[in-house]
Short mmCIF file of C-alpha atoms in Angstrom, two decimals:
data_model
loop_
_atom_site.label_atom_id
_atom_site.label_comp_id
_atom_site.label_asym_id
_atom_site.label_seq_id
_atom_site.Cartn_x
_atom_site.Cartn_y
_atom_site.Cartn_z
CA UNK A 352 38.89 113.30 90.19
CA UNK A 353 38.99 113.11 93.98
CA UNK A 354 39.96 109.42 94.09
CA UNK A 355 43.62 108.48 94.06
CA UNK A 356 44.98 106.25 91.29
CA UNK A 357 47.33 103.51 92.43
CA UNK A 358 50.30 102.07 90.62
CA UNK A 359 48.78 98.57 90.46
CA UNK A 360 45.63 100.00 88.83
CA UNK A 361 47.75 101.45 86.04
CA UNK A 362 49.91 98.34 85.58
CA UNK A 363 46.90 96.06 85.35
CA UNK A 364 44.69 98.33 83.27
CA UNK A 365 42.78 96.07 80.89
CA UNK A 366 41.44 98.49 78.27
CA UNK A 367 38.80 96.18 76.71
CA UNK A 368 37.51 95.22 80.17
CA UNK A 369 37.41 98.86 81.20
CA UNK A 370 35.45 99.78 78.09
CA UNK A 371 33.00 96.96 78.81
CA UNK A 372 32.54 98.28 82.35
CA UNK A 373 31.87 101.74 81.00
CA UNK A 374 29.14 100.34 78.78
CA UNK A 375 27.71 98.32 81.67
CA UNK A 376 27.57 101.51 83.72
CA UNK A 377 25.71 103.26 80.94
CA UNK A 378 23.21 100.39 80.73
CA UNK A 379 22.71 100.44 84.50
CA UNK A 380 22.09 104.20 84.46
CA UNK A 381 19.55 103.74 81.67
CA UNK A 382 17.77 101.15 83.80
CA UNK A 383 17.70 103.48 86.81
CA UNK A 384 16.16 106.15 84.60
CA UNK A 385 13.59 103.77 83.13
CA UNK A 386 12.62 102.55 86.61
CA UNK A 387 12.36 106.13 87.94
CA UNK A 388 14.72 105.28 90.78
CA UNK A 389 16.72 108.52 90.73
CA UNK A 390 16.02 111.17 93.36
CA UNK A 391 13.31 113.71 92.52
CA UNK A 392 13.27 115.72 95.75
CA UNK A 393 13.74 119.46 96.03
CA UNK A 394 16.87 120.62 94.17
CA UNK A 395 20.03 120.45 96.27
CA UNK A 396 22.91 122.74 95.29
CA UNK A 397 26.64 122.49 95.83
CA UNK A 398 29.79 124.52 95.35
CA UNK A 399 33.44 123.68 94.60
CA UNK A 400 36.09 126.40 94.76
CA UNK A 401 39.63 126.23 93.43
CA UNK A 402 42.28 128.56 94.84
CA UNK A 403 45.84 129.62 94.04
CA UNK A 404 48.68 130.04 96.50
CA UNK A 405 51.21 132.86 96.09
CA UNK A 406 54.50 133.83 97.69
CA UNK A 407 54.80 137.13 99.57
CA UNK A 408 56.61 138.33 96.42
CA UNK A 409 53.50 137.64 94.29
CA UNK A 410 54.97 134.61 92.52
CA UNK A 411 53.18 131.23 92.62
CA UNK A 412 53.79 129.30 95.83
CA UNK A 413 54.25 125.60 95.05
CA UNK A 414 53.12 124.74 98.54
CA UNK A 415 49.81 122.92 98.41
CA UNK A 416 51.25 119.88 100.26
CA UNK A 417 52.30 122.06 103.18
CA UNK A 418 49.07 124.08 103.25
CA UNK A 419 46.89 120.97 103.16
CA UNK A 420 48.97 119.35 105.89
CA UNK A 421 48.44 122.39 108.14
CA UNK A 422 44.76 122.52 107.25
CA UNK A 423 44.08 118.84 107.84
CA UNK A 424 45.81 118.76 111.21
CA UNK A 425 44.05 121.86 112.55
CA UNK A 426 40.60 120.37 113.07
CA UNK A 427 37.67 119.04 111.08
CA UNK A 428 38.14 121.11 107.92
CA UNK A 429 38.95 118.11 105.70
CA UNK A 430 35.66 116.43 106.57
CA UNK A 431 33.66 119.64 106.37
CA UNK A 432 35.16 121.20 103.29
CA UNK A 433 36.88 118.40 101.37
CA UNK A 434 40.10 120.39 100.99
CA UNK A 435 42.32 118.55 98.53
CA UNK A 436 44.99 118.84 95.88
CA UNK A 437 44.29 120.26 92.47
CA UNK A 438 46.35 119.91 89.30
CA UNK A 439 49.03 122.49 90.12
CA UNK A 440 51.33 122.42 93.13
CA UNK A 441 50.09 125.97 93.80
CA UNK A 442 46.37 125.00 93.62
CA UNK A 443 43.95 123.60 96.20
CA UNK A 444 40.25 122.77 95.98
CA UNK A 445 37.48 123.21 98.54
CA UNK A 446 34.06 121.54 98.53
CA UNK A 447 31.28 123.18 100.53
CA UNK A 448 28.49 120.99 101.94
CA UNK A 449 25.41 120.77 99.68
CA UNK A 450 22.26 122.62 100.69
CA UNK A 451 18.96 123.98 99.50
CA UNK A 452 18.91 127.62 98.44
CA UNK A 453 15.51 128.47 99.86
CA UNK A 454 15.44 131.03 102.64
CA UNK A 455 18.91 132.48 103.23
CA UNK A 456 20.77 129.64 101.52
CA UNK A 457 23.04 131.93 99.50
CA UNK A 458 23.97 133.93 102.59
CA UNK A 459 24.83 130.68 104.34
CA UNK A 460 27.10 129.77 101.45
CA UNK A 461 28.84 133.11 101.81
CA UNK A 462 29.27 132.63 105.57
CA UNK A 463 30.60 129.09 105.13
CA UNK A 464 32.97 130.20 102.38
CA UNK A 465 34.30 133.09 104.44
CA UNK A 466 34.89 130.76 107.39
CA UNK A 467 36.76 128.13 105.41
CA UNK A 468 38.82 130.76 103.53
CA UNK A 469 39.85 132.18 106.89
CA UNK A 470 41.07 128.70 107.88
CA UNK A 471 42.87 128.27 104.55
CA UNK A 472 44.56 131.67 104.87
CA UNK A 473 45.73 130.71 108.37
CA UNK A 474 47.12 127.41 107.08
CA UNK A 475 48.76 129.18 104.12
CA UNK A 476 50.35 131.71 106.47
CA UNK A 477 51.95 128.84 108.40
CA UNK A 478 53.40 127.63 105.09
CA UNK A 479 54.65 131.13 104.21
CA UNK A 480 52.06 131.64 101.47
CA UNK A 481 49.03 133.79 100.64
CA UNK A 482 45.67 132.77 99.15
CA UNK A 483 44.50 134.15 95.81
CA UNK A 484 41.14 133.13 94.26
CA UNK A 485 41.69 134.19 90.64
CA UNK A 486 40.85 132.77 87.22
CA UNK A 487 44.32 132.39 85.68
CA UNK A 488 47.48 132.90 87.72
CA UNK A 489 48.98 136.15 86.35
CA UNK A 490 52.48 135.54 87.71
CA UNK A 491 52.79 132.00 86.36
CA UNK A 492 55.40 132.25 83.62
CA UNK A 493 56.74 129.86 81.02
CA UNK A 494 59.85 129.13 83.11
CA UNK A 495 57.54 127.52 85.69
CA UNK A 496 56.23 125.05 83.11
CA UNK A 497 57.67 121.68 84.07
CA UNK A 498 56.47 118.58 85.86
CA UNK A 499 57.46 120.06 89.23
CA UNK A 500 54.62 122.58 88.81
CA UNK A 501 52.15 119.66 89.06
CA UNK A 502 50.77 118.32 92.30
CA UNK A 503 52.64 115.37 93.75
CA UNK A 504 49.52 113.17 93.91
CA UNK A 505 49.72 110.18 91.59
CA UNK A 506 46.45 110.81 89.79
CA UNK A 507 47.67 114.13 88.38
CA UNK A 508 51.04 112.76 87.34
CA UNK A 509 49.28 109.82 85.67
CA UNK A 510 46.78 112.18 84.05
CA UNK A 511 49.71 114.16 82.67
CA UNK A 512 51.34 111.01 81.29
CA UNK A 513 48.11 109.75 79.74
CA UNK A 514 47.21 113.05 78.06
CA UNK A 515 50.70 113.46 76.64
CA UNK A 516 50.76 109.81 75.51
CA UNK A 517 47.43 110.06 73.70
CA UNK A 518 48.49 113.33 72.09
CA UNK A 519 51.86 112.03 70.93
CA UNK A 520 53.54 115.45 70.87
CA UNK A 521 54.09 118.53 73.03
CA UNK A 522 51.12 120.71 73.88
CA UNK A 523 50.92 123.99 72.02
CA UNK A 524 49.42 127.01 73.76
CA UNK A 525 48.67 129.49 70.97
CA UNK A 526 46.36 132.32 72.07
CA UNK A 527 45.83 135.64 70.29
CA UNK A 528 44.08 138.39 72.21
CA UNK A 529 45.09 141.91 73.24
CA UNK A 530 48.60 140.38 73.18
CA UNK A 531 49.64 136.89 72.20
CA UNK A 532 51.24 133.72 73.53
CA UNK A 533 52.75 130.89 71.52
CA UNK A 534 54.36 128.28 73.76
CA UNK A 535 54.95 124.53 73.65
CA UNK A 536 55.03 122.37 76.76
CA UNK A 537 56.11 118.79 77.38
CA UNK A 538 53.58 118.56 80.24
CA UNK A 539 50.02 119.69 80.99
CA UNK A 540 51.41 122.19 83.51
CA UNK A 541 49.94 125.19 81.59
CA UNK A 542 46.44 123.95 82.50
CA UNK A 543 47.30 124.44 86.19
CA UNK A 544 47.05 128.20 85.59
CA UNK A 545 43.24 127.80 85.59
CA UNK A 546 41.06 127.93 88.69
CA UNK A 547 37.28 128.12 88.74
CA UNK A 548 34.18 127.82 90.88
CA UNK A 549 31.66 125.09 90.09
CA UNK A 550 27.96 125.37 90.88
CA UNK A 551 25.97 122.14 91.16
CA UNK A 552 22.22 121.83 90.73
CA UNK A 553 20.40 118.55 91.33
CA UNK A 554 17.45 118.12 88.98
CA UNK A 555 14.76 115.55 88.35
CA UNK A 556 15.96 113.15 85.64
CA UNK A 557 13.11 114.01 83.28
CA UNK A 558 14.03 117.70 83.58
CA UNK A 559 17.76 117.27 83.00
CA UNK A 560 17.67 118.15 79.28
CA UNK A 561 15.80 121.40 79.90
CA UNK A 562 18.20 122.49 82.63
CA UNK A 563 21.36 121.55 80.74
CA UNK A 564 20.12 123.32 77.62
CA UNK A 565 19.27 126.40 79.68
CA UNK A 566 22.72 126.37 81.31
CA UNK A 567 24.34 126.21 77.87
CA UNK A 568 22.19 129.06 76.58
CA UNK A 569 23.19 131.41 79.43
CA UNK A 570 26.88 130.45 79.57
CA UNK A 571 27.89 133.47 77.51
CA UNK A 572 26.32 136.04 79.82
CA UNK A 573 27.76 134.21 82.84
CA UNK A 574 31.26 134.58 81.42
CA UNK A 575 30.67 138.20 80.44
CA UNK A 576 29.62 139.11 83.98
CA UNK A 577 32.20 136.98 85.82
CA UNK A 578 35.33 137.16 83.62
CA UNK A 579 38.46 137.16 85.78
CA UNK A 580 41.29 135.71 83.69
CA UNK A 581 42.98 138.29 81.46
CA UNK A 582 46.66 137.30 81.94
CA UNK A 583 48.72 134.23 81.12
CA UNK A 584 52.51 133.91 80.94
CA UNK A 585 52.84 137.66 81.39
CA UNK A 586 50.59 138.58 78.48
CA UNK A 587 47.12 140.12 78.36
CA UNK A 588 45.01 137.74 76.28
CA UNK A 589 41.23 137.19 76.59
CA UNK A 590 39.00 138.52 79.36
CA UNK A 591 38.40 134.87 80.29
CA UNK A 592 41.57 133.19 79.03
CA UNK A 593 40.59 130.05 80.98
CA UNK A 594 38.27 129.04 78.14
CA UNK A 595 40.88 128.77 75.40
CA UNK A 596 43.63 127.60 77.78
CA UNK A 597 41.44 124.75 79.04
CA UNK A 598 40.76 123.67 75.46
CA UNK A 599 44.42 123.71 74.47
CA UNK A 600 45.89 122.57 77.80
CA UNK A 601 43.93 119.29 77.96
CA UNK A 602 43.93 118.50 74.24
CA UNK A 603 44.59 114.79 73.71
CA UNK A 604 44.01 114.93 69.93
CA UNK A 605 46.83 114.07 67.59
CA UNK A 606 47.50 116.39 64.66
CA UNK A 607 45.50 114.33 62.18
CA UNK A 608 42.56 114.10 64.61
CA UNK A 609 42.52 117.87 65.01
CA UNK A 610 42.58 118.25 61.23
CA UNK A 611 39.66 115.81 60.93
CA UNK A 612 37.54 117.77 63.41
CA UNK A 613 37.74 115.47 66.44
CA UNK A 614 36.42 117.07 69.64
CA UNK A 615 38.75 118.53 72.28
CA UNK A 616 38.20 117.21 75.81
CA UNK A 617 37.30 120.73 76.98
CA UNK A 618 34.39 121.69 74.77
CA UNK A 619 31.12 123.51 74.70
CA UNK A 620 29.13 120.72 73.04
CA UNK A 621 27.52 120.35 69.66
CA UNK A 622 23.73 120.33 70.08
CA UNK A 623 20.78 120.70 72.39
CA UNK A 624 19.81 117.47 74.16
CA UNK A 625 16.69 115.68 75.36
CA UNK A 626 18.18 113.70 78.25
CA UNK A 627 21.27 113.02 80.33
CA UNK A 628 22.18 109.72 78.65
CA UNK A 629 22.97 111.59 75.44
CA UNK A 630 25.89 113.32 77.13
CA UNK A 631 27.36 110.12 78.54
CA UNK A 632 26.97 108.54 75.11
CA UNK A 633 28.91 111.47 73.62
CA UNK A 634 31.63 110.89 76.23
CA UNK A 635 32.04 107.30 75.04
CA UNK A 636 31.80 108.18 71.37
CA UNK A 637 34.32 111.02 71.34
CA UNK A 638 36.79 110.43 74.19
CA UNK A 639 39.07 107.52 75.07
CA UNK A 640 39.49 106.76 78.79
CA UNK A 641 42.46 108.42 80.47
CA UNK A 642 42.61 106.97 83.97
CA UNK A 643 42.28 103.37 85.15
CA UNK A 644 39.85 103.00 88.00
CA UNK A 645 37.94 99.71 88.03
CA UNK A 646 35.47 98.71 90.72
CA UNK A 647 34.70 95.18 91.88
CA UNK A 648 31.02 96.03 91.63
CA UNK A 649 28.87 94.56 88.85
CA UNK A 650 26.58 97.55 88.15
CA UNK A 651 24.03 95.49 86.24
CA UNK A 652 23.72 92.92 89.02
CA UNK A 653 23.42 95.62 91.68
CA UNK A 654 20.75 97.43 89.68
CA UNK A 655 18.81 94.22 88.98
CA UNK A 656 18.82 93.44 92.71
CA UNK A 657 17.28 96.82 93.48
CA UNK A 658 20.50 98.32 94.81
CA UNK A 659 22.25 101.59 94.04
CA UNK A 660 25.27 101.11 91.74
CA UNK A 661 28.29 103.36 92.26
CA UNK A 662 29.03 103.52 88.49
CA UNK A 663 32.61 104.35 89.38
CA UNK A 664 34.03 103.88 85.88
CA UNK A 665 31.32 106.02 84.30
CA UNK A 666 31.90 108.77 86.85
CA UNK A 667 35.68 108.68 86.56
CA UNK A 668 35.62 108.84 82.77
CA UNK A 669 33.12 111.70 82.95
CA UNK A 670 35.56 113.55 85.23
CA UNK A 671 38.14 113.66 82.43
CA UNK A 672 35.74 115.18 79.89
CA UNK A 673 35.81 118.89 80.65
CA UNK A 674 32.43 120.16 79.52
CA UNK A 675 31.53 123.67 80.60
CA UNK A 676 28.22 122.24 81.83
CA UNK A 677 28.91 118.68 82.88
CA UNK A 678 26.39 115.92 83.66
CA UNK A 679 26.96 114.25 87.03
CA UNK A 680 25.65 110.98 88.43
CA UNK A 681 26.16 110.78 92.18
CA UNK A 682 24.81 109.29 95.39
CA UNK A 683 23.83 111.36 98.44
CA UNK A 684 22.67 109.69 101.66
CA UNK A 685 22.19 106.45 99.77
CA UNK A 686 20.01 107.98 97.07
CA UNK A 687 21.22 108.28 93.45
CA UNK A 688 20.61 111.46 91.49
CA UNK A 689 21.74 113.46 88.47
CA UNK A 690 22.82 117.09 88.47
CA UNK A 691 24.22 119.80 86.27
CA UNK A 692 27.75 120.94 87.17
CA UNK A 693 28.23 124.49 85.90
CA UNK A 694 31.97 125.10 85.35
CA UNK A 695 31.77 128.38 83.45
CA UNK A 696 32.86 131.01 85.99
CA UNK A 697 36.38 131.79 87.20
CA UNK A 698 37.32 131.68 90.87
CA UNK A 699 37.06 134.90 92.89
CA UNK A 700 37.49 137.70 93.34
CA UNK A 701 35.69 137.65 96.77
CA UNK A 702 33.11 135.55 98.57
CA UNK A 703 30.38 138.06 97.77
CA UNK A 704 31.39 138.08 94.09
CA UNK A 705 31.27 134.27 94.00
CA UNK A 706 27.85 134.27 95.62
CA UNK A 707 26.65 136.93 93.18
CA UNK A 708 27.77 134.70 90.30
CA UNK A 709 25.98 131.83 92.02
CA UNK A 710 22.73 133.77 92.40
CA UNK A 711 22.86 134.91 88.78
CA UNK A 712 23.38 131.35 87.53
CA UNK A 713 20.79 129.61 89.68
CA UNK A 714 18.15 132.27 89.19
CA UNK A 715 18.63 132.54 85.45
CA UNK A 716 18.88 128.80 84.78
CA UNK A 717 15.73 128.04 86.80
CA UNK A 718 13.83 130.81 85.01
CA UNK A 719 15.05 129.70 81.57
CA UNK A 720 14.46 125.99 82.20
CA UNK A 721 10.86 126.64 83.18
CA UNK A 722 9.99 129.20 80.51
CA UNK A 723 6.92 128.37 78.38
CA UNK A 724 9.10 128.42 75.26
CA UNK A 725 12.64 127.28 76.10
CA UNK A 726 15.68 129.15 74.81
CA UNK A 727 16.71 126.00 72.93
CA UNK A 728 13.70 126.52 70.66
CA UNK A 729 14.47 130.21 70.14
CA UNK A 730 18.24 130.10 69.71
CA UNK A 731 20.50 127.97 67.50
CA UNK A 732 23.03 125.95 69.47
CA UNK A 733 25.79 127.44 67.33
CA UNK A 734 24.68 130.89 68.45
CA UNK A 735 24.94 129.89 72.12
CA UNK A 736 28.47 128.63 71.43
CA UNK A 737 29.34 131.89 69.65
CA UNK A 738 28.01 133.89 72.61
CA UNK A 739 30.24 131.88 74.93
CA UNK A 740 33.33 132.46 72.78
CA UNK A 741 32.61 136.19 72.40
CA UNK A 742 32.15 136.62 76.15
CA UNK A 743 35.42 134.78 76.82
CA UNK A 744 37.24 137.18 74.51
CA UNK A 745 35.64 140.45 75.55
CA UNK A 746 34.13 139.90 79.01
CA UNK A 747 31.79 142.55 80.35
CA UNK A 748 32.12 144.52 77.10
CA UNK A 749 31.01 141.59 74.88
CA UNK A 750 27.97 141.59 72.66
CA UNK A 751 25.52 138.69 72.89
CA UNK A 752 22.92 137.45 70.43
CA UNK A 753 19.60 137.00 72.19
CA UNK A 754 16.15 135.85 70.97
CA UNK A 755 13.91 138.79 70.13
CA UNK A 756 16.76 141.28 70.43
CA UNK A 757 19.45 140.25 68.02
CA UNK A 758 23.00 141.34 68.84
CA UNK A 759 23.02 143.47 71.99
CA UNK A 760 25.67 144.58 74.53
CA UNK A 761 25.80 142.03 77.34
CA UNK A 762 25.52 144.78 79.96
CA UNK A 763 22.29 146.10 78.46
CA UNK A 764 20.87 142.61 78.07
CA UNK A 765 21.56 141.77 81.70
CA UNK A 766 20.24 145.05 83.08
CA UNK A 767 17.09 145.17 80.98
CA UNK A 768 16.07 141.52 80.76
CA UNK A 769 18.20 138.94 82.54
CA UNK A 770 18.42 140.39 86.05
CA UNK A 771 14.61 140.47 86.39
CA UNK A 772 14.50 136.93 85.01
CA UNK A 773 17.12 135.77 87.52
CA UNK A 774 15.19 137.42 90.35
CA UNK A 775 12.06 135.52 89.30
CA UNK A 776 14.01 132.25 89.22
CA UNK A 777 15.47 132.78 92.69
CA UNK A 778 12.03 133.67 94.04
CA UNK A 779 10.70 130.43 92.56
CA UNK A 780 13.43 128.59 94.50
CA UNK A 781 12.26 130.24 97.72
CA UNK A 782 15.27 132.56 98.14
CA UNK A 783 14.51 135.46 100.46
CA UNK A 784 14.12 138.86 98.82
CA UNK A 785 17.00 140.28 100.86
CA UNK A 786 19.45 137.82 99.30
CA UNK A 787 17.99 138.30 95.82
CA UNK A 788 18.49 142.05 96.07
CA UNK A 789 21.93 141.88 97.60
CA UNK A 790 23.60 139.39 95.26
CA UNK A 791 21.93 140.40 92.00
CA UNK A 792 22.72 143.97 93.01
CA UNK A 793 26.41 143.08 92.67
CA UNK A 794 25.82 141.91 89.08
CA UNK A 795 23.88 145.12 88.40
CA UNK A 796 26.74 147.25 89.71
CA UNK A 797 29.26 145.41 87.54
CA UNK A 798 27.08 146.20 84.53
CA UNK A 799 26.59 149.86 85.37
CA UNK A 800 30.28 150.45 86.11
CA UNK A 801 31.66 148.10 83.44
CA UNK A 802 33.90 146.50 86.06
CA UNK A 803 34.56 142.86 86.88
CA UNK A 804 37.68 140.94 87.89
CA UNK A 805 39.19 141.01 84.42
CA UNK A 806 38.77 144.76 83.88
CA UNK A 807 40.13 145.54 87.36
CA UNK A 808 43.23 143.38 86.79
CA UNK A 809 43.99 145.10 83.48
CA UNK A 810 43.45 148.58 84.92
CA UNK A 811 45.62 147.82 87.97
CA UNK A 812 48.49 146.52 85.81
CA UNK A 813 48.28 149.61 83.61
CA UNK A 814 48.57 151.81 86.69
CA UNK A 815 51.63 149.85 87.83
CA UNK A 816 53.24 150.08 84.39
CA UNK A 817 52.48 153.68 83.52
CA UNK A 818 52.36 155.47 86.87
CA UNK A 819 54.77 153.36 88.89
CA UNK A 820 57.02 152.64 85.89
CA UNK A 821 57.20 148.91 86.65
CA UNK A 822 58.18 146.29 84.13
CA UNK A 823 55.41 143.83 83.23
CA UNK A 824 56.52 141.04 85.60
CA UNK A 825 56.79 143.40 88.52
CA UNK A 826 53.51 145.09 87.59
CA UNK A 827 51.78 141.69 87.63
CA UNK A 828 53.32 140.85 90.99
CA UNK A 829 52.13 144.16 92.43
CA UNK A 830 48.65 143.60 91.03
CA UNK A 831 48.39 140.04 92.39
CA UNK A 832 49.45 141.09 95.88
CA UNK A 833 46.95 143.94 95.81
CA UNK A 834 44.28 141.57 94.49
CA UNK A 835 44.92 139.00 97.23
CA UNK A 836 44.69 141.65 99.95
CA UNK A 837 41.47 143.10 98.57
CA UNK A 838 40.01 139.61 98.16
CA UNK A 839 40.61 138.93 101.84
CA UNK A 840 39.06 142.32 102.71
CA UNK A 841 35.83 141.12 101.11
CA UNK A 842 34.43 144.14 99.25
CA UNK A 843 33.06 143.16 95.80
CA UNK A 844 35.42 143.84 92.92
CA UNK A 845 33.35 146.63 91.38
CA UNK A 846 34.16 148.72 94.48
CA UNK A 847 37.93 148.18 94.30
CA UNK A 848 40.14 151.18 93.59
CA UNK A 849 42.98 150.92 91.10
#
């Protein structure tokens, strides 16, 4: 989604030609796989972080143009961190340089993240805003929901137009949780409430199926431990409201397609897989293209000549299918590779919390992918999907179904079985024991205290409502300002007072 879409590209969008290019890209990727030309080196990792901007009052600050202008004129941050627009005018995205995790790789991620967030906070201050890494923006209300809430970049305005055109009617956000929301929108602005962190893991092509399946199997416990999205439009909904909001806020299906069981663009999936091509084939089978981006390159000719095709159309279409674990084809230093993009966890609350979520994911997915009997042979796919949904609803207090244990509290499962497994996986990646202990210790403390970002937000709002006698909007503003200050302070969320 990082590439801009131009007006001429939209005006001259030839749908049959674009579809043919998508198929050519798929054929070229299949040839690369058959010829074993994709990178098989040690697994590189990467991290993308989405952030919200807030006013000193706690309301959303629709100021990403100004913040990015300050950031990009202050030095080399754009090249180093890929700071760019996100969907909402109050969102920005950062991309940290890829690296290996062995040694103190996770600590280096934390140091890099702290440094770039310091730069972003300085740029935001110049624009009169504050930075808030949070899952759903608690002070975004329905009266903000218009096209002006979207970023000014053309690709997001075009994405909005294309989603609404394919859908043929207003979006409906209908979520029932602790409280409820039922709201219709003429734009995809509600989706801008969501911000997340994405963890990337490069894998050997022949191992992709095992790693993707493992990532799907552990998605529920990831959400349970990292939930940070309890509020939307002033209402307390799910612990990780991002999950249901993403599904509804990007839904291109018309009413009859929904009734017939067509897939939403944000979805968990439908089965375990054997290889990466199966996911790209599902993309083509289930989802019409949204954005016109054609390359002059002939991917089949480039591949036949021994070159590295960009597969731009394949990659762009893949970027508008919002899987929670997404396949990625990319090129690094001239070498093509595939990787798993894990999109499960909300942004924030702090750099150490993000790195704890990172350590838990990488350690657990490596352990599960290399187990003698994979989880995909011990767990029905439908059960993994049910775990994910339950964790989104209930967060750290969710129950999870697990092979050999049945239905068990997520906290007990993590403490008794999954933290040791994650530690083994990190050790297998060469992570130093100091980092393993530090970051998995944060997950352990969340379990023992029953506290993560979602539970802290709810508790803090209750304090504001019942002790300070604030109305809900003002209670949310007070909570968000407190959250932003504590996030900058850096202590993990389980240590925050309410």
